[in-house]
Amino acid sequence: MFCSFDLEPVSVVPVFGKYYSANNIHPPLPAKSLLPHELQKLVDFASPQLPAPGAVETAVVSAPCATYPTISIQSPGFVLGAPLKSSSSPYSEIKADFAYRSGSRSAVIPCKEKDPNDLNSNSWTICTLPDNGKELTPSKDGEILIRLKGCGMYIQSQQQLPFPGITLIDEMPCAQFQTNQINTTLSTLHLHPANVPIGVWIYGPILNDPTPLIEKAVIVMQTFGDKRLENHLLTGLDMLVDNGIGDSDAEIVMKCVRRVFGSRGKEVPSDQNMTFIRTSKMKFYNLETKISNLEKYGLEHLGFVPTQSILQELDSTTTTSKATYHINENQIPIQTLVKLHAQLGFEAGRALRAIHSTKPGFLWGTYQDYVNFQLHCNAHCDNLVVLPLQMIAERKQILSPLDFDMAFSMETVFNFWQQPPVPEPSLVSYNFNTELSALIEDVGGASASGLGVSTTAVEPRPMPENKDKRCIIWLLRDVMTWEFLIGYTNPTGGPTEAAIPTPTVPLDTDWPQIIDTIRQALFLSQDKHS
């Protein structure tokens, strides 16, 4: 279980709330169907407001420039069941102390189908499955993993304020609706989702709540992973390069790399030739533009070398083919590490293209925020989760995207800077390239190095002291970047009429060692939180 979820346990307890199934969430109205004064109401809601005279509590609501999904008007009554991270409930002695931490404001809790004949007083209905109406209850041995997004800021046995660790009311239906829409596109590519929406709880009054007037909610989804690409997998892989490759093996690899780059008149990736610095100079095109080959982006001009050329050089040299990295007592060819990073890059690019291609055209969540006028962007590596190892083995899929509470589409977007506000689908199409640039730079080490314009809170991680090993890490980031663009331009991975190469797909015989490598990387980074 440690490979998929955080090691830090948290307790979840039931409090009063109103439960809504994901079936009760309805599509947002198209922006063009709203009158100017109706759009203005949405703008006013999203804008920072000065506290009213005598106000006892305030909240800053940051909302995307789009209309919202809605919940059925019929309102259920308050029942004891809304999950909250806390050491105890003011209303019940029931406590599930076997949940996993997920970031600061969320948790993952194992559940099972509730047996109507089970009279266990320590169980409660945490949600009802929307497809069959079956109730789920927390269970230490449960095999259904439920993500509770926004269930309070209870961390390391410290009871913290439930706000802002709880989801605001308008964020909640967005996450459910957008996730379902994007999951539909993922299914057309035969990809497994990270989360499947189940329902939402709107919290009732909570004892000692310092902000009782602010309505709060928790999003309930079935989840299939919590370890993140950046903070866990890539961090662990960097550690594996440092600790698992001997100095002599690193020297052999870099001699080969210098040959393949030098033969093309290119500089080897290094601290002085960082991947994301070069991708920041890439050419970008509209999503509708037919890309005939990767050179249209200018990659080779920027010093990148095709992955297949790197692997061919590694395979062609007898001494290089013996270069390995070590996992426990096992020696694994260095080519496996290259193929793993190629697969990660391809899957990251494919995930972003799936989001952008979701009809009528979706952004992951990019807009200029009213708060400090900052650009908010959800397209970063830590919004890609690592699926369970068994699922990776069965599906040959490592990553899946999540966090769509700020996603919006060309149909719902409007320009809130113009007065009066007007529908403007181009705000989505224009920012496709903003998200492409942000994620490809993240793949290329922007967040990891701390030198780029990071869109995530990931802390920079140290590089190996050995110069050759540092160059190998930058080489692997080059590989991910090359394959990322293949995934974005050719998400099916099959042959195309254009000259887009197919991805560097690992052979079936490569996957056992790739999975061992992923397992080891997640072990090395297991103290990191999502």
XYZ file of C-alpha atoms in Angstrom:
530
model
C 0.000 0.000 0.000
C 2.930 2.361 0.676
C 3.634 2.596 -3.017
C 0.286 4.216 -3.749
C -0.542 6.289 -0.661
C 0.978 8.444 2.062
C 2.487 6.683 5.063
C 1.100 9.230 7.529
C -2.186 8.067 9.085
C -5.011 10.475 9.874
C -8.343 9.992 11.618
C -11.691 10.690 9.975
C -14.877 11.128 12.010
C -18.546 11.674 11.101
C -20.244 15.051 11.563
C -23.603 16.313 10.346
C -24.083 17.177 6.697
C -26.255 16.897 3.593
C -25.255 14.285 1.018
C -25.688 14.701 -2.736
C -24.939 12.000 -5.291
C -22.837 12.799 -8.356
C -26.032 12.032 -10.286
C -27.543 15.213 -8.795
C -24.942 17.468 -10.438
C -26.026 19.038 -13.714
C -24.048 20.702 -16.541
C -23.288 24.417 -16.335
C -25.213 26.813 -18.527
C -23.364 27.999 -21.642
C -21.976 31.482 -21.067
C -23.714 32.723 -24.210
C -27.105 31.818 -22.688
C -26.647 34.281 -19.811
C -27.472 37.969 -19.919
C -24.742 40.517 -19.124
C -26.115 41.221 -15.636
C -26.154 37.459 -14.903
C -22.504 37.158 -15.919
C -21.751 40.202 -13.780
C -23.165 38.395 -10.743
C -20.621 35.611 -11.286
C -17.843 38.191 -11.590
C -18.951 39.901 -8.392
C -18.971 36.576 -6.593
C -15.404 35.798 -7.676
C -14.039 39.257 -6.859
C -12.328 40.039 -3.555
C -14.734 42.096 -1.471
C -14.049 44.455 1.404
C -15.569 43.074 4.616
C -18.955 44.557 5.413
C -19.157 46.774 8.514
C -19.307 44.565 11.564
C -18.428 41.394 9.640
C -17.276 38.580 11.911
C -15.759 36.376 9.199
C -14.623 36.705 5.596
C -13.464 34.435 2.800
C -11.633 35.096 -0.449
C -13.288 33.111 -3.212
C -11.097 32.551 -6.272
C -13.236 31.263 -9.121
C -12.397 30.669 -12.770
C -13.949 32.872 -15.410
C -16.715 30.402 -16.196
C -20.254 29.372 -15.344
C -20.759 26.652 -12.740
C -22.440 23.259 -12.726
C -25.460 23.102 -10.443
C -26.880 20.684 -7.866
C -30.456 19.455 -7.791
C -32.617 21.909 -5.848
C -34.211 19.161 -3.773
C -32.299 19.268 -0.495
C -31.882 16.286 1.819
C -31.908 16.706 5.570
C -28.859 16.732 7.813
C -27.560 13.278 8.740
C -24.553 12.109 10.725
C -22.040 10.947 8.131
C -20.098 13.842 6.592
C -16.387 12.881 6.932
C -14.073 15.335 8.708
C -10.377 14.958 9.551
C -10.272 15.247 13.331
C -9.213 13.371 16.462
C -12.846 13.080 17.551
C -16.404 14.019 16.609
C -18.525 16.240 18.850
C -21.512 14.116 17.876
C -20.301 10.511 17.904
C -17.652 8.202 19.329
C -17.134 6.619 15.903
C -13.659 7.182 14.464
C -11.758 5.729 11.487
C -8.077 6.064 12.401
C -6.769 4.228 9.337
C -7.106 6.911 6.650
C -4.096 8.211 4.731
C -3.021 11.814 4.531
C -3.356 13.415 1.083
C -1.775 16.844 0.937
C -2.886 19.206 3.684
C -6.641 19.329 3.315
C -7.606 15.883 2.041
C -7.495 12.199 2.936
C -7.804 8.762 1.335
C -9.798 6.189 3.303
C -10.307 2.470 2.550
C -13.966 1.445 2.439
C -16.154 -1.567 1.727
C -19.771 -2.129 0.768
C -21.982 -1.852 3.827
C -23.648 -5.061 4.932
C -27.222 -4.267 6.023
C -26.974 -7.135 8.525
C -23.802 -5.758 10.099
C -24.710 -4.247 13.448
C -21.202 -2.879 14.076
C -21.682 0.386 15.951
C -18.372 1.762 14.618
C -19.497 1.908 10.991
C -21.286 4.669 9.157
C -22.326 5.360 5.575
C -19.673 7.629 4.104
C -21.155 7.674 0.581
C -23.558 5.928 -1.796
C -22.349 4.699 -5.184
C -24.217 6.594 -7.928
C -24.408 3.672 -10.381
C -25.962 1.028 -8.113
C -27.009 2.784 -4.894
C -24.782 0.628 -2.677
C -23.570 2.253 0.533
C -19.886 2.342 1.486
C -18.530 2.370 5.012
C -14.930 2.941 6.218
C -13.061 -0.315 6.750
C -9.398 -0.885 7.534
C -9.377 -3.892 5.209
C -11.577 -2.266 2.547
C -10.437 -2.473 -1.045
C -12.400 0.540 -2.328
C -10.281 3.653 -1.777
C -12.192 6.896 -1.338
C -10.661 10.351 -1.765
C -12.104 13.012 0.539
C -11.055 16.302 -1.010
C -11.404 19.201 1.392
C -12.133 17.360 4.647
C -10.246 19.698 6.993
C -6.699 20.656 7.966
C -6.079 17.900 10.519
C -2.385 17.033 10.174
C 0.038 15.188 12.505
C -2.402 14.935 15.407
C -2.936 18.688 15.368
C -6.504 19.983 15.176
C -6.282 22.955 12.842
C -8.959 25.279 11.523
C -11.439 23.476 9.257
C -11.331 26.490 6.933
C -9.599 26.856 4.454
C -9.011 23.099 4.578
C -12.567 22.514 3.422
C -13.870 22.925 -0.112
C -15.918 26.029 -0.850
C -19.395 25.372 -2.114
C -18.965 26.390 -5.772
C -15.740 24.432 -6.206
C -17.505 21.198 -5.357
C -19.855 20.643 -8.337
C -17.113 21.814 -10.740
C -14.748 19.067 -9.604
C -17.434 16.406 -10.042
C -18.742 17.516 -13.448
C -15.376 18.328 -15.053
C -13.847 15.070 -13.812
C -16.664 13.061 -15.397
C -16.277 14.936 -18.696
C -12.518 14.427 -18.889
C -12.784 10.790 -17.754
C -14.988 10.169 -20.792
C -12.175 11.338 -23.072
C -9.635 9.224 -21.182
C -11.839 6.169 -21.738
C -11.797 6.719 -25.509
C -8.007 6.375 -25.278
C -8.458 3.246 -23.115
C -6.905 5.056 -20.162
C -7.811 4.514 -16.530
C -8.884 7.619 -14.574
C -7.279 8.780 -11.335
C -10.624 9.603 -9.682
C -14.271 8.695 -10.279
C -16.852 11.105 -8.798
C -19.282 9.616 -6.257
C -20.896 12.519 -4.435
C -20.464 15.491 -2.129
C -21.226 16.342 1.470
C -22.232 19.855 2.436
C -21.257 20.261 6.068
C -23.802 21.290 8.634
C -22.933 23.388 11.701
C -19.674 22.161 13.275
C -19.037 22.697 16.974
C -16.372 25.376 17.586
C -16.208 26.232 13.876
C -14.508 29.667 13.750
C -16.299 30.516 10.463
C -19.826 29.133 10.812
C -21.358 31.472 8.228
C -19.175 30.168 5.381
C -20.780 27.117 3.789
C -18.313 24.280 3.302
C -18.246 20.957 1.488
C -16.149 17.832 0.942
C -15.825 16.084 -2.434
C -16.106 12.267 -2.421
C -14.468 10.241 -5.215
C -13.185 6.731 -5.717
C -9.448 7.084 -6.213
C -6.736 4.924 -7.732
C -3.557 6.632 -6.570
C -2.088 9.484 -4.566
C 1.665 9.402 -5.209
C 2.538 12.216 -7.623
C 4.785 12.303 -10.665
C 6.963 15.192 -9.469
C 7.076 14.950 -5.699
C 7.341 11.173 -5.500
C 8.243 9.322 -8.685
C 10.667 11.783 -10.315
C 12.143 12.640 -6.914
C 12.753 8.941 -6.252
C 14.167 8.379 -9.728
C 16.641 11.228 -9.235
C 17.702 9.589 -5.964
C 18.058 6.278 -7.785
C 20.375 7.850 -10.360
C 22.510 9.205 -7.527
C 22.554 6.082 -5.354
C 21.935 3.290 -7.859
C 24.410 4.148 -10.629
C 28.081 3.655 -9.871
C 30.534 6.399 -10.804
C 32.200 4.189 -13.435
C 28.840 3.282 -14.991
C 27.849 6.957 -15.095
C 31.133 7.758 -16.859
C 30.509 5.028 -19.459
C 26.984 6.304 -20.127
C 28.097 9.904 -20.555
C 30.861 8.958 -22.993
C 28.168 7.392 -25.136
C 25.843 10.393 -24.698
C 28.605 12.795 -25.749
C 29.096 10.767 -28.918
C 25.425 10.824 -29.921
C 25.025 14.524 -29.159
C 28.435 15.478 -30.542
C 27.804 13.697 -33.845
C 24.856 16.081 -34.323
C 26.779 19.167 -33.224
C 24.728 19.495 -30.042
C 25.687 20.233 -26.460
C 25.090 17.523 -23.872
C 22.255 18.281 -21.392
C 23.790 19.620 -18.181
C 23.596 22.261 -15.466
C 24.724 24.727 -18.128
C 22.292 23.389 -20.760
C 19.110 22.744 -18.793
C 16.130 21.150 -20.493
C 13.396 23.593 -19.470
C 15.468 26.619 -20.485
C 15.546 25.264 -24.034
C 11.840 24.343 -24.119
C 10.986 27.906 -23.090
C 12.181 28.873 -26.592
C 9.919 26.381 -28.377
C 7.513 27.311 -31.153
C 3.816 26.853 -30.337
C 0.774 26.382 -32.545
C -3.001 26.322 -32.304
C -4.434 22.966 -31.279
C -6.100 22.675 -34.697
C -2.782 23.082 -36.531
C -1.677 19.858 -38.185
C 1.818 19.097 -36.929
C 3.652 17.253 -39.667
C 6.757 16.484 -37.619
C 8.288 17.323 -34.252
C 10.826 19.649 -35.825
C 7.935 22.060 -36.328
C 8.378 22.781 -32.601
C 12.089 23.385 -33.177
C 13.280 20.700 -30.768
C 16.350 19.538 -32.664
C 17.290 23.160 -33.309
C 17.128 23.632 -29.517
C 19.566 20.771 -28.939
C 17.271 17.782 -28.391
C 18.056 14.325 -29.772
C 15.416 11.669 -30.581
C 15.045 9.038 -27.874
C 15.534 6.220 -30.351
C 18.910 7.654 -31.384
C 20.022 7.726 -27.754
C 18.916 4.112 -27.197
C 20.543 2.946 -30.430
C 23.848 4.446 -29.335
C 23.531 2.849 -25.899
C 22.779 -0.529 -27.502
C 25.491 -0.329 -30.141
C 28.439 -0.001 -27.794
C 29.498 -3.160 -25.987
C 30.870 -1.350 -22.944
C 27.840 0.936 -22.678
C 25.366 -1.926 -22.923
C 26.888 -3.274 -19.723
C 26.231 -0.053 -17.798
C 23.615 -0.685 -15.128
C 21.858 0.739 -12.122
C 21.278 -1.270 -8.988
C 18.094 -2.062 -7.090
C 19.030 -4.132 -4.058
C 21.094 -6.962 -5.546
C 19.706 -6.632 -9.057
C 21.567 -4.977 -11.916
C 19.284 -3.369 -14.505
C 20.457 -2.046 -17.900
C 20.592 1.743 -18.051
C 18.369 1.561 -21.149
C 15.446 0.580 -18.895
C 15.736 3.889 -17.051
C 15.676 5.739 -20.386
C 12.588 3.807 -21.542
C 10.793 4.515 -18.250
C 11.369 8.261 -18.574
C 10.284 8.086 -22.218
C 7.017 6.446 -21.143
C 6.465 9.068 -18.409
C 6.975 11.904 -20.876
C 4.635 10.349 -23.428
C 1.913 9.775 -20.824
C 2.173 13.330 -19.483
C 1.768 14.798 -22.972
C -1.064 12.399 -23.765
C -2.903 13.364 -20.564
C -2.742 17.061 -21.366
C -3.972 16.480 -24.916
C -6.878 14.396 -23.571
C -7.954 17.309 -21.361
C -7.662 19.882 -24.138
C -9.523 17.579 -26.552
C -12.471 17.014 -24.210
C -15.435 18.549 -26.030
C -16.041 21.440 -26.465
C -12.402 22.105 -25.426
C -11.260 22.182 -21.787
C -8.450 23.817 -19.859
C -6.966 22.024 -16.837
C -7.401 25.310 -14.973
C -5.547 28.381 -16.261
C -6.748 31.930 -15.747
C -5.590 35.223 -14.296
C -6.756 35.238 -10.707
C -8.340 38.230 -9.065
C -6.229 37.447 -5.997
C -2.927 39.295 -6.539
C -3.643 39.091 -10.296
C -1.611 35.896 -10.473
C -1.797 33.367 -13.285
C -3.337 30.200 -11.854
C -2.318 27.036 -13.721
C -3.206 23.452 -12.819
C -1.046 21.939 -15.579
C 1.905 20.687 -13.541
C 3.514 17.321 -12.800
C 2.016 16.907 -9.347
C -1.471 16.779 -10.885
C -0.464 13.452 -12.439
C -0.770 10.508 -10.058
C 1.040 7.184 -10.185
C -1.402 4.301 -10.511
C -1.047 1.146 -8.355
C 1.743 -1.193 -9.470
C -0.632 -4.049 -10.270
C -2.666 -1.758 -12.500
C 0.511 -0.519 -14.199
C 1.482 -4.134 -14.920
C -1.945 -4.970 -16.337
C -2.626 -1.811 -18.358
C 0.882 -0.595 -19.259
C -0.237 2.826 -17.982
C 1.697 4.595 -15.211
C 0.062 8.033 -14.845
C -3.403 9.529 -14.765
C -4.431 13.209 -14.410
C -6.581 14.700 -11.637
C -7.594 17.960 -9.916
C -10.218 19.399 -12.250
C -12.051 21.637 -9.785
C -10.741 24.688 -11.654
C -11.150 23.241 -15.165
C -13.538 24.958 -17.571
C -14.523 24.818 -21.224
C -14.891 27.019 -24.288
C -18.664 26.821 -23.810
C -18.700 28.188 -20.256
C -15.866 30.737 -20.279
C -16.387 34.496 -20.263
C -14.126 37.543 -20.147
C -14.474 39.031 -16.667
C -12.071 41.894 -17.450
C -14.430 43.383 -20.013
C -17.374 45.479 -18.866
C -19.963 44.180 -19.154
C -18.506 40.635 -19.173
C -18.992 38.690 -22.398
C -18.572 35.049 -23.502
C -15.108 34.553 -24.967
C -14.169 30.978 -25.996
C -10.782 32.224 -27.244
C -9.651 32.511 -23.602
C -9.581 28.714 -23.577
C -8.032 28.140 -27.009
C -5.411 30.832 -26.346
C -4.365 29.192 -23.080
C -3.942 25.704 -24.526
C -0.366 26.741 -25.254
C 0.006 28.310 -21.807
C -0.703 24.915 -20.258
C 1.445 23.114 -22.821
C 4.362 25.422 -22.024
C 3.852 25.137 -18.254
C 3.720 21.342 -18.174
C 6.533 20.709 -20.641
C 8.805 23.039 -18.657
C 7.834 21.202 -15.478
C 8.698 17.891 -17.158
C 11.996 19.505 -18.137
C 12.975 20.275 -14.535
C 11.577 23.762 -13.880
C 10.093 22.901 -10.484
C 12.808 20.400 -9.603
C 15.608 22.917 -10.124
C 13.838 25.853 -8.508
C 15.113 28.047 -11.334
C 12.035 28.101 -13.543
C 8.643 29.746 -13.139
C 7.120 26.939 -11.102
C 3.355 26.364 -11.052
C 3.500 24.109 -7.995
C 4.715 24.257 -4.411
C 7.272 21.471 -4.932
C 10.579 22.287 -3.267
C 13.736 22.174 -5.405
C 15.623 18.930 -4.904
C 19.388 18.505 -4.643
C 21.387 17.132 -7.547
C 24.128 14.501 -7.235
C 27.656 15.699 -6.524
C 28.947 13.576 -9.392
C 28.878 15.647 -12.605
C 28.151 12.677 -14.877
C 25.120 11.706 -12.773
C 23.818 15.266 -12.917
C 24.118 15.142 -16.697
C 22.235 11.817 -16.761
C 19.327 13.428 -14.873
C 19.212 16.270 -17.415
C 19.444 13.710 -20.235
C 16.406 11.881 -18.826
C 14.526 15.195 -18.701
C 15.421 15.707 -22.369
C 14.001 12.256 -23.116
C 10.764 13.043 -21.261
C 10.405 16.314 -23.139
C 10.859 14.690 -26.555
C 8.314 11.980 -25.771
C 5.952 14.516 -24.155
C 5.499 16.241 -27.500
C 4.871 12.884 -29.182
C 2.163 12.204 -26.589
C 0.585 15.625 -27.084
C 0.603 15.486 -30.884
C -0.070 11.744 -31.226
C -1.976 10.684 -28.066
C -3.063 7.313 -29.472
C 0.575 6.372 -29.964
C -0.166 4.693 -33.283
C 1.069 5.334 -36.820
C 0.005 8.657 -38.340
C -0.164 10.038 -41.853
C 2.195 12.791 -40.765
C 5.826 12.284 -39.847
C 5.172 12.274 -36.084
C 7.179 9.377 -34.681
C 5.497 6.726 -32.572
C 6.431 6.830 -28.884
C 9.313 4.834 -27.472
C 7.057 2.148 -26.006
C 8.783 -0.342 -23.690
C 8.716 -3.969 -24.782
C 6.664 -6.436 -22.751
C 9.963 -7.845 -21.472
C 10.941 -4.369 -20.188
C 7.913 -3.882 -17.946
C 8.891 -6.093 -14.986
C 12.127 -4.108 -14.547
C 10.273 -0.814 -15.130
C 7.817 -1.718 -12.370
C 10.684 -2.698 -10.046
C 12.233 0.699 -10.774
C 8.981 2.536 -10.013
C 8.584 0.570 -6.775
C 12.113 1.468 -5.685
C 11.699 5.147 -6.600
C 8.481 5.394 -4.569
C 10.206 3.655 -1.667
C 13.066 6.156 -1.755
C 10.632 9.100 -1.719
C 8.106 7.638 0.716
C 8.674 10.403 3.291
C 7.417 13.037 0.825
C 3.812 14.241 1.068
C 1.502 14.917 -1.870
